[in-house]
Coordinates of C-alpha atoms in Angstrom, one line a residue:
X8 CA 57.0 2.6 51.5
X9 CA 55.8 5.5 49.3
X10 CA 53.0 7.8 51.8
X11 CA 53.1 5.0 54.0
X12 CA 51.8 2.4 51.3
X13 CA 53.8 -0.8 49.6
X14 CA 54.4 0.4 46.3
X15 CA 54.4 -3.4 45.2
X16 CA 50.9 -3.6 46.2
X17 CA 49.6 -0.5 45.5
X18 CA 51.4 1.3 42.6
X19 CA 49.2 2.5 39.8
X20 CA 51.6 4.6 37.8
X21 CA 52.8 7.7 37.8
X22 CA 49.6 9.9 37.1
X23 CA 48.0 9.7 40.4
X24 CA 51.6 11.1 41.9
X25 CA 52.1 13.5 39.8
X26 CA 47.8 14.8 39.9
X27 CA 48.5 15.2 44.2
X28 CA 52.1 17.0 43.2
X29 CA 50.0 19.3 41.0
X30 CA 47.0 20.0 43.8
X31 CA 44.5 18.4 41.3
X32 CA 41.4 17.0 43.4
X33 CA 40.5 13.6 43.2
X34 CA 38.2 11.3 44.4
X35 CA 38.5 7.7 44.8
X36 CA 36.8 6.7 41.6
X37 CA 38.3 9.0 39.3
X38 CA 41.2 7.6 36.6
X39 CA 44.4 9.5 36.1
X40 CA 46.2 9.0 32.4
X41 CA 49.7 10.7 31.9
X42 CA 48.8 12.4 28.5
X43 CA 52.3 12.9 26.3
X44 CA 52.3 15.3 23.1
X45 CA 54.0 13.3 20.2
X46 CA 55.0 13.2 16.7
X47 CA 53.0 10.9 14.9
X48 CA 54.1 10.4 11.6
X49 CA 52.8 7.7 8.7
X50 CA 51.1 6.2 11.3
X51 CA 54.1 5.5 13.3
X52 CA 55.2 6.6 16.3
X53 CA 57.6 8.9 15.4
X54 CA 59.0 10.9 18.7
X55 CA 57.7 10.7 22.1
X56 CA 58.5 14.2 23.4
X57 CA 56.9 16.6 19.9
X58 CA 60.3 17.5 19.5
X59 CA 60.2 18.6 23.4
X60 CA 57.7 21.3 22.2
X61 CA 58.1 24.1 24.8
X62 CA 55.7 24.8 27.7
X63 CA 53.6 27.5 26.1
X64 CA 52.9 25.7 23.2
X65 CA 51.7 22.7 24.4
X66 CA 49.8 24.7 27.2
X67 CA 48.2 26.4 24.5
X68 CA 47.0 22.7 22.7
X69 CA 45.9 21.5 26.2
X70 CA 43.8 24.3 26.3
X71 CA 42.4 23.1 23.0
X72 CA 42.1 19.5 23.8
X73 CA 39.4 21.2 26.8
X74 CA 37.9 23.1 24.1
X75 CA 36.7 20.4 21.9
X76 CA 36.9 16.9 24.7
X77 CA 36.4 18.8 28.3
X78 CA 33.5 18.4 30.0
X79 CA 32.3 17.5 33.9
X80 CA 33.8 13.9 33.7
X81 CA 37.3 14.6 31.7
X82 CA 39.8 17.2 31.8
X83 CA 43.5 18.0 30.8
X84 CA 45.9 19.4 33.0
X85 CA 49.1 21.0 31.2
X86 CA 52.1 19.7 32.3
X87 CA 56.1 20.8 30.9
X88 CA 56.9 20.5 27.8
X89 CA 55.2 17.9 26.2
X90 CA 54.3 16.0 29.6
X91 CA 50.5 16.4 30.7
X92 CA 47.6 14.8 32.1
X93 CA 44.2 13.6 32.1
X94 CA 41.4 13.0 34.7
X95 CA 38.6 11.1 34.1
X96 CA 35.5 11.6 36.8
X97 CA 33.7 8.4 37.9
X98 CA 34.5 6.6 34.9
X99 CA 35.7 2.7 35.5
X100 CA 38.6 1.7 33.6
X101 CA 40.6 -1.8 33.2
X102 CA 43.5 -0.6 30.5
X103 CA 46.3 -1.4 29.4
X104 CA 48.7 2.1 28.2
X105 CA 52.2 1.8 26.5
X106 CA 54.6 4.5 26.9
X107 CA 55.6 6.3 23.4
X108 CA 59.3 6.1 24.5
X109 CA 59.1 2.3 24.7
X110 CA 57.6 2.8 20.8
X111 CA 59.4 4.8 18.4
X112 CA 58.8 3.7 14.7
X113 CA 55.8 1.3 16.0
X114 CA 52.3 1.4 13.9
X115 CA 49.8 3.5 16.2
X116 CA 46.9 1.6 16.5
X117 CA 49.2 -1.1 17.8
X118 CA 50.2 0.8 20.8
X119 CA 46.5 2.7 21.5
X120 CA 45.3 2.0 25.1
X121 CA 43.1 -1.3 25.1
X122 CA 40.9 -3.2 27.7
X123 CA 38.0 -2.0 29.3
X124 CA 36.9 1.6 29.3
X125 CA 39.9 1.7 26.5
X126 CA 37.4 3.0 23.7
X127 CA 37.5 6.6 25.4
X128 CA 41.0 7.4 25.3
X129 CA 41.6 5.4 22.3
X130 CA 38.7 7.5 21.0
X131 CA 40.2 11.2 21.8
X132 CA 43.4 10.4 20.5
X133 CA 41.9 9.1 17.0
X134 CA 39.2 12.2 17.1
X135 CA 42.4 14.5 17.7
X136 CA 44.5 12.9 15.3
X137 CA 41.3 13.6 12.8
X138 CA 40.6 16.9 14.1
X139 CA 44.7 17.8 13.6
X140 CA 45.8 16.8 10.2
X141 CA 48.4 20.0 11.2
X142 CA 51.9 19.5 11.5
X143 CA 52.9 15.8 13.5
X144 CA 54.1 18.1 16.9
X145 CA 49.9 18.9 17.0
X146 CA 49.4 15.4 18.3
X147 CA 49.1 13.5 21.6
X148 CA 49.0 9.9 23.6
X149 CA 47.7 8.5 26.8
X150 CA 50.3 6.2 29.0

């Protein structure tokens, strides 16, 4: 038992645990994505962790990611190191995430969330990809 609740029946991932660990409000209709920082290279999935880009860094590119995708139904949260998250507000999703560890040297738009509500995330990682033709540490990945 994890809070009282069968983890076999109700365990959704690590998000939600690590959003009440974090004192992030959420409501029973909002969607928690852990949000990694990668290296994305030739299309491929190149390193899960942006070389383990340090904390201000990546805080600094979360801060971006608010910038151009934030707005009253999504938000990033910076994490450590190239760990993060991502709320969505009300939104309903039925997807399907990989992680990028389980990955390495895959084609990306094999491993891009999919199912229903997928087109969002799927859709800020390709806009940020676009936005960030900077070096390969500049890029990220829902799971």
């Amino acid at each position: 038992s994890i809070l009282g609740y069968d983890p076999r029946q109700y365990y959704c991932g690590r998000a939600p645990i690590e959003a009440v660990a974090r004192n992030i409000e959420l409501s029973p209709n909002d969607w928690v994505f852990r949000c990694n920082l990668v290296t994305i290279a030739d299309g491929k999935m190149e390193d899960h962790s942006a070389g383990h880009i340090s904390t201000e860094e990546a805080s600094q590119l979360i801060e971006e990611l608010n910038d151009h995708f934030g707005n009253r139904q999504m938000r990033f949260y910076a994490g450590v190191s190239y760990r993060h998250l991502l709320v969505f507000k009300g939104v309903e999703f039925d997807v399907q995430t990989y992680p990028p560890h389980d990955h390495i040297g895959k084609p990306i738009e094999k491993i891009l969330p999919r199912g229903k509500g997928a087109d969002a995330p799927s859709g800020i990682i390709i806009a940020y990809l676009v936005l960030n033709p900077c070096p390969p540490v500049y890029q990220l990945f829902l799971c």
